[in-house]
PDB file of C-alpha atoms in Angstrom:
ATOM      1  CA  MET A   1      29.617   5.410  22.521  1.00  0.00           C
ATOM      2  CA  THR A   2      25.905   6.248  22.476  1.00  0.00           C
ATOM      3  CA  TRP A   3      26.039   8.715  19.576  1.00  0.00           C
ATOM      4  CA  ILE A   4      27.815   6.138  17.419  1.00  0.00           C
ATOM      5  CA  SER A   5      24.988   3.689  18.095  1.00  0.00           C
ATOM      6  CA  TYR A   6      22.426   6.314  17.094  1.00  0.00           C
ATOM      7  CA  VAL A   7      24.284   7.167  13.890  1.00  0.00           C
ATOM      8  CA  GLY A   8      24.679   3.504  13.029  1.00  0.00           C
ATOM      9  CA  PHE A   9      20.994   2.844  13.635  1.00  0.00           C
ATOM     10  CA  ALA A  10      20.056   5.838  11.453  1.00  0.00           C
ATOM     11  CA  TRP A  11      22.178   4.626   8.529  1.00  0.00           C
ATOM     12  CA  LYS A  12      20.870   1.068   8.857  1.00  0.00           C
ATOM     13  CA  SER A  13      17.292   2.372   8.835  1.00  0.00           C
ATOM     14  CA  LEU A  14      18.028   4.502   5.787  1.00  0.00           C
ATOM     15  CA  TRP A  15      19.547   1.531   3.984  1.00  0.00           C
ATOM     16  CA  ARG A  16      16.484  -0.618   4.759  1.00  0.00           C
ATOM     17  CA  THR A  17      14.271   2.142   3.378  1.00  0.00           C
ATOM     18  CA  ILE A  18      16.375   2.366   0.212  1.00  0.00           C
ATOM     19  CA  LYS A  19      16.079  -1.406  -0.333  1.00  0.00           C
ATOM     20  CA  VAL A  20      12.299  -1.085  -0.140  1.00  0.00           C
ATOM     21  CA  ALA A  21      12.167   2.087  -2.256  1.00  0.00           C
ATOM     22  CA  VAL A  22      14.113   0.606  -5.189  1.00  0.00           C
ATOM     23  CA  GLN A  23      11.298  -1.922  -5.608  1.00  0.00           C
ATOM     24  CA  LEU A  24       8.802   0.907  -6.191  1.00  0.00           C
ATOM     25  CA  ARG A  25       9.491   2.188  -9.694  1.00  0.00           C
ATOM     26  CA  GLN A  26       7.211   5.226  -9.515  1.00  0.00           C
ATOM     27  CA  ALA A  27       8.759   6.339  -6.223  1.00  0.00           C
ATOM     28  CA  VAL A  28      12.293   5.869  -7.561  1.00  0.00           C
ATOM     29  CA  VAL A  29      11.580   7.938 -10.688  1.00  0.00           C
ATOM     30  CA  PHE A  30      10.046  10.718  -8.623  1.00  0.00           C
ATOM     31  CA  LEU A  31      12.970  10.726  -6.199  1.00  0.00           C
ATOM     32  CA  LEU A  32      15.358  11.088  -9.140  1.00  0.00           C
ATOM     33  CA  ALA A  33      13.249  13.957 -10.461  1.00  0.00           C
ATOM     34  CA  TRP A  34      13.210  15.583  -7.035  1.00  0.00           C
ATOM     35  CA  PHE A  35      16.980  15.144  -6.750  1.00  0.00           C
ATOM     36  CA  LEU A  36      17.484  17.094  -9.979  1.00  0.00           C
ATOM     37  CA  LEU A  37      14.794  19.643  -9.168  1.00  0.00           C
ATOM     38  CA  SER A  38      16.120  20.408  -5.698  1.00  0.00           C
ATOM     39  CA  ASP A  39      19.598  20.738  -7.179  1.00  0.00           C
ATOM     40  CA  ALA A  40      18.222  23.221  -9.705  1.00  0.00           C
ATOM     41  CA  ILE A  41      16.503  25.201  -6.946  1.00  0.00           C
ATOM     42  CA  ALA A  42      19.661  25.444  -4.850  1.00  0.00           C
ATOM     43  CA  THR A  43      21.801  26.298  -7.894  1.00  0.00           C
ATOM     44  CA  VAL A  44      19.484  29.047  -9.135  1.00  0.00           C
ATOM     45  CA  SER A  45      19.310  30.594  -5.659  1.00  0.00           C
ATOM     46  CA  GLY A  46      23.081  30.619  -5.221  1.00  0.00           C
ATOM     47  CA  THR A  47      23.764  31.811  -8.764  1.00  0.00           C
ATOM     48  CA  ALA A  48      21.234  34.634  -8.431  1.00  0.00           C
ATOM     49  CA  ILE A  49      22.917  35.983  -5.307  1.00  0.00           C
ATOM     50  CA  LEU A  50      26.348  35.716  -6.902  1.00  0.00           C
ATOM     51  CA  PHE A  51      25.114  37.398 -10.087  1.00  0.00           C
ATOM     52  CA  ALA A  52      23.523  40.233  -8.117  1.00  0.00           C
ATOM     53  CA  LYS A  53      26.729  40.893  -6.199  1.00  0.00           C
ATOM     54  CA  THR A  54      29.260  40.543  -9.022  1.00  0.00           C
ATOM     55  CA  GLU A  55      27.487  41.464 -12.280  1.00  0.00           C
ATOM     56  CA  LEU A  56      24.865  43.933 -11.046  1.00  0.00           C
ATOM     57  CA  ASN A  57      26.980  45.314  -8.176  1.00  0.00           C
ATOM     58  CA  MET A  58      23.973  45.354  -5.872  1.00  0.00           C
ATOM     59  CA  PRO A  59      24.598  46.388  -2.259  1.00  0.00           C
ATOM     60  CA  THR A  60      23.829  44.003   0.589  1.00  0.00           C
ATOM     61  CA  PRO A  61      20.504  45.696   1.558  1.00  0.00           C
ATOM     62  CA  ALA A  62      19.263  45.300  -2.027  1.00  0.00           C
ATOM     63  CA  VAL A  63      20.220  41.622  -2.066  1.00  0.00           C
ATOM     64  CA  ALA A  64      18.371  41.218   1.230  1.00  0.00           C
ATOM     65  CA  GLY A  65      15.367  42.845  -0.430  1.00  0.00           C
ATOM     66  CA  VAL A  66      15.481  40.196  -3.141  1.00  0.00           C
ATOM     67  CA  SER A  67      15.312  37.499  -0.451  1.00  0.00           C
ATOM     68  CA  VAL A  68      12.369  39.234   1.222  1.00  0.00           C
ATOM     69  CA  ILE A  69      10.441  39.419  -2.051  1.00  0.00           C
ATOM     70  CA  ALA A  70      11.134  35.740  -2.752  1.00  0.00           C
ATOM     71  CA  THR A  71       9.923  34.785   0.735  1.00  0.00           C
ATOM     72  CA  LEU A  72       6.706  36.827   0.508  1.00  0.00           C
ATOM     73  CA  SER A  73       5.911  35.545  -2.971  1.00  0.00           C
ATOM     74  CA  GLY A  74       6.581  32.019  -1.712  1.00  0.00           C
ATOM     75  CA  ILE A  75       3.820  32.478   0.852  1.00  0.00           C
ATOM     76  CA  ALA A  76       1.548  33.789  -1.884  1.00  0.00           C
ATOM     77  CA  GLY A  77       2.408  30.791  -4.066  1.00  0.00           C
ATOM     78  CA  ALA A  78       1.674  28.312  -1.274  1.00  0.00           C
ATOM     79  CA  PHE A  79      -1.881  29.667  -1.082  1.00  0.00           C
ATOM     80  CA  SER A  80      -2.359  30.309  -4.807  1.00  0.00           C
ATOM     81  CA  TRP A  81      -1.277  27.027  -6.383  1.00  0.00           C
ATOM     82  CA  PRO A  82      -3.965  24.895  -4.625  1.00  0.00           C
ATOM     83  CA  ILE A  83      -6.574  27.381  -5.881  1.00  0.00           C
ATOM     84  CA  ILE A  84      -5.152  27.125  -9.402  1.00  0.00           C
ATOM     85  CA  SER A  85      -5.198  23.347  -9.136  1.00  0.00           C
ATOM     86  CA  ARG A  86      -8.871  23.264  -8.153  1.00  0.00           C
ATOM     87  CA  ARG A  87      -9.873  25.958 -10.635  1.00  0.00           C
ATOM     88  CA  PHE A  88      -8.410  24.201 -13.670  1.00  0.00           C
ATOM     89  CA  GLY A  89      -8.705  20.604 -12.423  1.00  0.00           C
ATOM     90  CA  LEU A  90      -4.967  19.975 -12.549  1.00  0.00           C
ATOM     91  CA  ARG A  91      -3.330  16.975 -10.902  1.00  0.00           C
ATOM     92  CA  SER A  92      -0.341  17.325  -8.609  1.00  0.00           C
ATOM     93  CA  ASN A  93       2.228  16.318 -11.225  1.00  0.00           C
ATOM     94  CA  GLN A  94       0.683  18.788 -13.684  1.00  0.00           C
ATOM     95  CA  ILE A  95       1.060  21.599 -11.143  1.00  0.00           C
ATOM     96  CA  ILE A  96       4.689  20.564 -10.623  1.00  0.00           C
ATOM     97  CA  LEU A  97       5.245  20.739 -14.386  1.00  0.00           C
ATOM     98  CA  CYS A  98       3.636  24.187 -14.500  1.00  0.00           C
ATOM     99  CA  CYS A  99       6.009  25.317 -11.765  1.00  0.00           C
ATOM    100  CA  ILE A 100       8.980  23.931 -13.688  1.00  0.00           C
ATOM    101  CA  MET A 101       7.945  25.774 -16.861  1.00  0.00           C
ATOM    102  CA  LEU A 102       7.494  29.007 -14.921  1.00  0.00           C
ATOM    103  CA  PHE A 103      10.840  28.455 -13.201  1.00  0.00           C
ATOM    104  CA  GLU A 104      12.469  28.163 -16.623  1.00  0.00           C
ATOM    105  CA  ILE A 105      11.698  31.840 -17.229  1.00  0.00           C
ATOM    106  CA  ILE A 106      14.538  32.841 -14.883  1.00  0.00           C
ATOM    107  CA  PRO A 107      17.527  31.451 -16.847  1.00  0.00           C
ATOM    108  CA  LEU A 108      15.882  32.190 -20.200  1.00  0.00           C
ATOM    109  CA  TYR A 109      15.485  35.817 -19.239  1.00  0.00           C
ATOM    110  CA  GLY A 110      19.130  35.959 -18.215  1.00  0.00           C
ATOM    111  CA  LEU A 111      20.140  34.482 -21.581  1.00  0.00           C
ATOM    112  CA  LEU A 112      18.526  37.438 -23.342  1.00  0.00           C
ATOM    113  CA  GLY A 113      21.628  39.348 -22.294  1.00  0.00           C
ATOM    114  CA  PHE A 114      23.596  37.468 -24.972  1.00  0.00           C
ATOM    115  CA  ILE A 115      21.456  38.883 -27.786  1.00  0.00           C
ATOM    116  CA  PRO A 116      23.268  41.871 -29.356  1.00  0.00           C
ATOM    117  CA  VAL A 117      20.076  43.898 -29.850  1.00  0.00           C
ATOM    118  CA  VAL A 118      19.107  43.476 -26.209  1.00  0.00           C
ATOM    119  CA  ARG A 119      22.615  44.383 -25.083  1.00  0.00           C
ATOM    120  CA  ARG A 120      22.454  47.611 -27.073  1.00  0.00           C
ATOM    121  CA  TRP A 121      19.188  48.500 -25.365  1.00  0.00           C
ATOM    122  CA  GLY A 122      20.962  48.392 -22.036  1.00  0.00           C
ATOM    123  CA  VAL A 123      17.915  46.852 -20.401  1.00  0.00           C
ATOM    124  CA  GLY A 124      16.562  43.306 -20.475  1.00  0.00           C
ATOM    125  CA  GLY A 125      18.432  40.103 -19.862  1.00  0.00           C
ATOM    126  CA  LEU A 126      19.357  41.198 -16.334  1.00  0.00           C
ATOM    127  CA  GLN A 127      21.437  44.186 -17.360  1.00  0.00           C
ATOM    128  CA  GLN A 128      19.824  46.461 -14.771  1.00  0.00           C
ATOM    129  CA  SER A 129      19.646  45.674 -11.054  1.00  0.00           C
ATOM    130  CA  TRP A 130      15.895  46.305 -10.802  1.00  0.00           C
ATOM    131  CA  GLU A 131      15.218  43.438 -13.246  1.00  0.00           C
ATOM    132  CA  ILE A 132      16.114  40.854 -10.629  1.00  0.00           C
ATOM    133  CA  PHE A 133      13.180  41.790  -8.379  1.00  0.00           C
ATOM    134  CA  PRO A 134      10.407  40.463 -10.699  1.00  0.00           C
ATOM    135  CA  LEU A 135      12.444  37.290 -11.161  1.00  0.00           C
ATOM    136  CA  ALA A 136      12.706  36.987  -7.373  1.00  0.00           C
ATOM    137  CA  PHE A 137       8.907  37.080  -7.250  1.00  0.00           C
ATOM    138  CA  VAL A 138       8.728  34.322  -9.881  1.00  0.00           C
ATOM    139  CA  HIS A 139      11.279  32.254  -7.954  1.00  0.00           C
ATOM    140  CA  GLY A 140       9.379  32.524  -4.689  1.00  0.00           C
ATOM    141  CA  PHE A 141       5.989  31.909  -6.287  1.00  0.00           C
ATOM    142  CA  VAL A 142       7.302  28.736  -7.911  1.00  0.00           C
ATOM    143  CA  MET A 143       8.881  27.542  -4.666  1.00  0.00           C
ATOM    144  CA  GLY A 144       5.559  27.946  -2.879  1.00  0.00           C
ATOM    145  CA  GLY A 145       4.025  25.427  -5.263  1.00  0.00           C
ATOM    146  CA  LEU A 146       6.922  23.001  -5.561  1.00  0.00           C
ATOM    147  CA  SER A 147       7.548  22.679  -1.823  1.00  0.00           C
ATOM    148  CA  SER A 148       3.958  21.677  -1.080  1.00  0.00           C
ATOM    149  CA  PHE A 149       2.938  19.717  -4.189  1.00  0.00           C
ATOM    150  CA  CYS A 150       6.154  17.693  -4.482  1.00  0.00           C
ATOM    151  CA  ARG A 151       5.871  16.593  -0.873  1.00  0.00           C
ATOM    152  CA  SER A 152       2.184  15.719  -1.137  1.00  0.00           C
ATOM    153  CA  PHE A 153       2.691  13.922  -4.471  1.00  0.00           C
ATOM    154  CA  PHE A 154       5.483  11.823  -2.989  1.00  0.00           C
ATOM    155  CA  GLY A 155       3.193  10.947  -0.077  1.00  0.00           C
ATOM    156  CA  VAL A 156       0.922   9.075  -2.497  1.00  0.00           C
ATOM    157  CA  LEU A 157       3.816   6.807  -3.499  1.00  0.00           C
ATOM    158  CA  ILE A 158       4.750   5.807   0.078  1.00  0.00           C
ATOM    159  CA  PRO A 159       3.689   2.404   1.499  1.00  0.00           C
ATOM    160  CA  PRO A 160       1.153   3.038   4.294  1.00  0.00           C
ATOM    161  CA  GLY A 161       2.869   2.859   7.658  1.00  0.00           C
ATOM    162  CA  SER A 162       6.313   3.813   6.289  1.00  0.00           C
ATOM    163  CA  GLU A 163       5.778   7.561   6.012  1.00  0.00           C
ATOM    164  CA  ALA A 164       8.490   8.586   8.486  1.00  0.00           C
ATOM    165  CA  ALA A 165      11.186   6.436   6.851  1.00  0.00           C
ATOM    166  CA  PHE A 166      10.325   7.505   3.311  1.00  0.00           C
ATOM    167  CA  TYR A 167      10.106  11.205   4.129  1.00  0.00           C
ATOM    168  CA  ALA A 168      13.534  10.866   5.724  1.00  0.00           C
ATOM    169  CA  LEU A 169      14.765   9.470   2.390  1.00  0.00           C
ATOM    170  CA  TYR A 170      13.013  12.386   0.658  1.00  0.00           C
ATOM    171  CA  ALA A 171      14.892  14.836   2.877  1.00  0.00           C
ATOM    172  CA  VAL A 172      18.220  13.096   2.232  1.00  0.00           C
ATOM    173  CA  THR A 173      17.554  13.298  -1.522  1.00  0.00           C
ATOM    174  CA  ASP A 174      16.814  17.000  -1.163  1.00  0.00           C
ATOM    175  CA  LYS A 175      19.877  17.941   0.885  1.00  0.00           C
ATOM    176  CA  GLY A 176      22.225  15.567  -0.876  1.00  0.00           C
ATOM    177  CA  SER A 177      21.743  17.272  -4.233  1.00  0.00           C
ATOM    178  CA  SER A 178      22.667  20.796  -3.162  1.00  0.00           C
ATOM    179  CA  VAL A 179      26.339  20.581  -4.108  1.00  0.00           C
ATOM    180  CA  ILE A 180      26.399  19.242  -7.681  1.00  0.00           C
ATOM    181  CA  GLY A 181      24.844  22.199  -9.498  1.00  0.00           C
ATOM    182  CA  PRO A 182      26.776  24.909  -7.623  1.00  0.00           C
ATOM    183  CA  ALA A 183      30.022  23.009  -8.278  1.00  0.00           C
ATOM    184  CA  ILE A 184      29.322  22.956 -12.022  1.00  0.00           C
ATOM    185  CA  VAL A 185      28.397  26.654 -11.985  1.00  0.00           C
ATOM    186  CA  GLY A 186      31.696  27.362 -10.228  1.00  0.00           C
ATOM    187  CA  ARG A 187      33.530  25.408 -12.896  1.00  0.00           C
ATOM    188  CA  ILE A 188      31.772  27.359 -15.648  1.00  0.00           C
ATOM    189  CA  LEU A 189      32.675  30.634 -13.940  1.00  0.00           C
ATOM    190  CA  ASP A 190      36.332  29.611 -13.691  1.00  0.00           C
ATOM    191  CA  SER A 191      36.411  28.590 -17.359  1.00  0.00           C
ATOM    192  CA  THR A 192      34.588  31.546 -18.912  1.00  0.00           C
ATOM    193  CA  GLY A 193      35.119  34.288 -16.355  1.00  0.00           C
ATOM    194  CA  GLU A 194      31.455  35.260 -16.798  1.00  0.00           C
ATOM    195  CA  ILE A 195      28.670  33.990 -14.576  1.00  0.00           C
ATOM    196  CA  ARG A 196      26.011  34.746 -17.199  1.00  0.00           C
ATOM    197  CA  SER A 197      27.278  31.718 -19.148  1.00  0.00           C
ATOM    198  CA  ALA A 198      25.974  29.525 -16.323  1.00  0.00           C
ATOM    199  CA  PHE A 199      22.404  30.386 -17.399  1.00  0.00           C
ATOM    200  CA  TRP A 200      22.765  27.859 -20.240  1.00  0.00           C
ATOM    201  CA  PHE A 201      23.428  25.144 -17.692  1.00  0.00           C
ATOM    202  CA  LEU A 202      20.581  26.330 -15.448  1.00  0.00           C
ATOM    203  CA  ALA A 203      18.115  26.258 -18.345  1.00  0.00           C
ATOM    204  CA  VAL A 204      18.956  22.616 -19.031  1.00  0.00           C
ATOM    205  CA  LEU A 205      19.089  21.613 -15.355  1.00  0.00           C
ATOM    206  CA  ILE A 206      15.606  22.970 -14.638  1.00  0.00           C
ATOM    207  CA  LEU A 207      14.078  21.051 -17.555  1.00  0.00           C
ATOM    208  CA  LEU A 208      15.754  17.697 -16.820  1.00  0.00           C
ATOM    209  CA  PRO A 209      13.254  16.501 -14.175  1.00  0.00           C
ATOM    210  CA  ALA A 210      10.189  17.454 -16.254  1.00  0.00           C
ATOM    211  CA  PRO A 211       9.971  14.176 -18.290  1.00  0.00           C
ATOM    212  CA  MET A 212      10.401  12.153 -15.092  1.00  0.00           C
ATOM    213  CA  VAL A 213       7.604  14.004 -13.326  1.00  0.00           C
ATOM    214  CA  TRP A 214       5.376  13.485 -16.364  1.00  0.00           C
ATOM    215  CA  TYR A 215       6.217   9.771 -16.414  1.00  0.00           C
ATOM    216  CA  VAL A 216       5.185   9.106 -12.805  1.00  0.00           C
ATOM    217  CA  ASP A 217       1.750   7.477 -12.590  1.00  0.00           C
ATOM    218  CA  ALA A 218       0.236   8.341  -9.221  1.00  0.00           C
ATOM    219  CA  GLU A 219      -2.422   5.621  -9.365  1.00  0.00           C
ATOM    220  CA  LYS A 220       0.073   2.917 -10.287  1.00  0.00           C
ATOM    221  CA  GLY A 221       2.423   4.205  -7.606  1.00  0.00           C
ATOM    222  CA  ARG A 222      -0.336   4.084  -4.981  1.00  0.00           C
ATOM    223  CA  GLU A 223      -1.212   0.499  -5.927  1.00  0.00           C
ATOM    224  CA  ASP A 224       2.428  -0.575  -5.757  1.00  0.00           C
ATOM    225  CA  ALA A 225       2.823   1.147  -2.389  1.00  0.00           C
ATOM    226  CA  VAL A 226      -0.200  -0.648  -0.921  1.00  0.00           C
ATOM    227  CA  LYS A 227       1.030  -4.003  -2.217  1.00  0.00           C
ATOM    228  CA  MET A 228       4.460  -3.336  -0.743  1.00  0.00           C
ATOM    229  CA  ALA A 229       2.904  -2.441   2.616  1.00  0.00           C
ATOM    230  CA  ASP A 230       0.949  -5.713   2.610  1.00  0.00           C
ATOM    231  CA  ARG A 231       4.093  -7.646   1.726  1.00  0.00           C
ATOM    232  CA  MET A 232       6.083  -5.943   4.485  1.00  0.00           C
ATOM    233  CA  ARG A 233       3.298  -6.637   6.988  1.00  0.00           C
ATOM    234  CA  LYS A 234       3.189 -10.310   5.948  1.00  0.00           C
ATOM    235  CA  ASP A 235       6.965 -10.632   6.253  1.00  0.00           C
ATOM    236  CA  SER A 236       6.822  -9.026   9.681  1.00  0.00           C
ATOM    237  CA  ASP A 237       4.066 -11.429  10.764  1.00  0.00           C
ATOM    238  CA  ASP A 238       6.105 -14.394   9.496  1.00  0.00           C
ATOM    239  CA  VAL A 239       9.142 -13.223  11.449  1.00  0.00           C
ATOM    240  CA  SER A 240       7.030 -12.778  14.571  1.00  0.00           C
ATOM    241  CA  ALA A 241       5.522 -16.242  14.123  1.00  0.00           C
ATOM    242  CA  ARG A 242       8.947 -17.855  13.714  1.00  0.00           C
ATOM    243  CA  ARG A 243      10.235 -15.999  16.762  1.00  0.00           C
ATOM    244  CA  ALA A 244       7.222 -17.112  18.795  1.00  0.00           C
ATOM    245  CA  GLY A 245       7.780 -20.702  17.629  1.00  0.00           C
ATOM    246  CA  LEU A 246      11.429 -20.607  18.679  1.00  0.00           C
ATOM    247  CA  GLU A 247      10.512 -19.217  22.084  1.00  0.00           C
ATOM    248  CA  GLU A 248       7.873 -21.903  22.536  1.00  0.00           C
ATOM    249  CA  ALA A 249      10.368 -24.615  21.544  1.00  0.00           C
ATOM    250  CA  GLU A 250      12.906 -23.263  24.014  1.00  0.00           C
ATOM    251  CA  GLU A 251      10.306 -23.315  26.786  1.00  0.00           C
ATOM    252  CA  GLU A 252       9.429 -26.928  25.949  1.00  0.00           C
ATOM    253  CA  ASP A 253      13.112 -27.882  26.035  1.00  0.00           C
ATOM    254  CA  CYS A 254      13.475 -26.270  29.447  1.00  0.00           C
ATOM    255  CA  LEU A 255      10.415 -28.148  30.750  1.00  0.00           C
ATOM    256  CA  MET A 256      11.644 -31.460  29.398  1.00  0.00           C
ATOM    257  CA  SER A 257      15.069 -30.888  30.923  1.00  0.00           C
ATOM    258  CA  GLY A 258      13.446 -30.175  34.271  1.00  0.00           C
ATOM    259  CA  ASN A 259      11.334 -33.336  34.108  1.00  0.00           C
ATOM    260  CA  ASP A 260      14.384 -35.433  33.294  1.00  0.00           C
ATOM    261  CA  ARG A 261      16.084 -34.178  36.441  1.00  0.00           C
TER     262      ARG A 261
END
């Protein structure tokens, strides 16, 4: 069937891309960091909605308002982070680290609810429903920076001419990580009966990719990518030359056979 052929071709192409990618250390480290970071993003988003519905007893229109605020602040972040980068002379990986540190505010603020003094106040640590709206702004603002700078930073590490294949791998890494964090949060909820306990896990999960992002050397990654592109081009030329030689030999054999007759 045709669709089976398409699916098979897609998986073969992805596998070829993976075999090339594993030879690029900087790209591999960044993909691992992005895997963890995208998992953290998906887990925080899902946990926030669940927390709003179960712990804060927010109605559906209020939860929708949280999503609207996050979306609008995401647009603001997409425009603001490049300005911040130029203003302070920050590189792409430094902006990503800034976003991670700002993102860490969300679970840390939720953990304040475990402090007895804060609990007695009755406000702070996400004890009141209105507290989730500023955090929604932070979430969206961070996403506006991460979505653009992570993609552009990864583009530096891609061998020229292989952008489509590598961005497909980037997308697979993004979508493939969206189940691990939520599954662990679900396990924590089943064990403790309190979703606030999951903030400990979220705080660690958000910080995990930070050392990897810091480790990635964009200049070294760009050099490796260019060398890999040259190597791939040379291998392709060698294959084409061998194929042309075989075709020429076959033509000569046909001519010789014809002359013998």
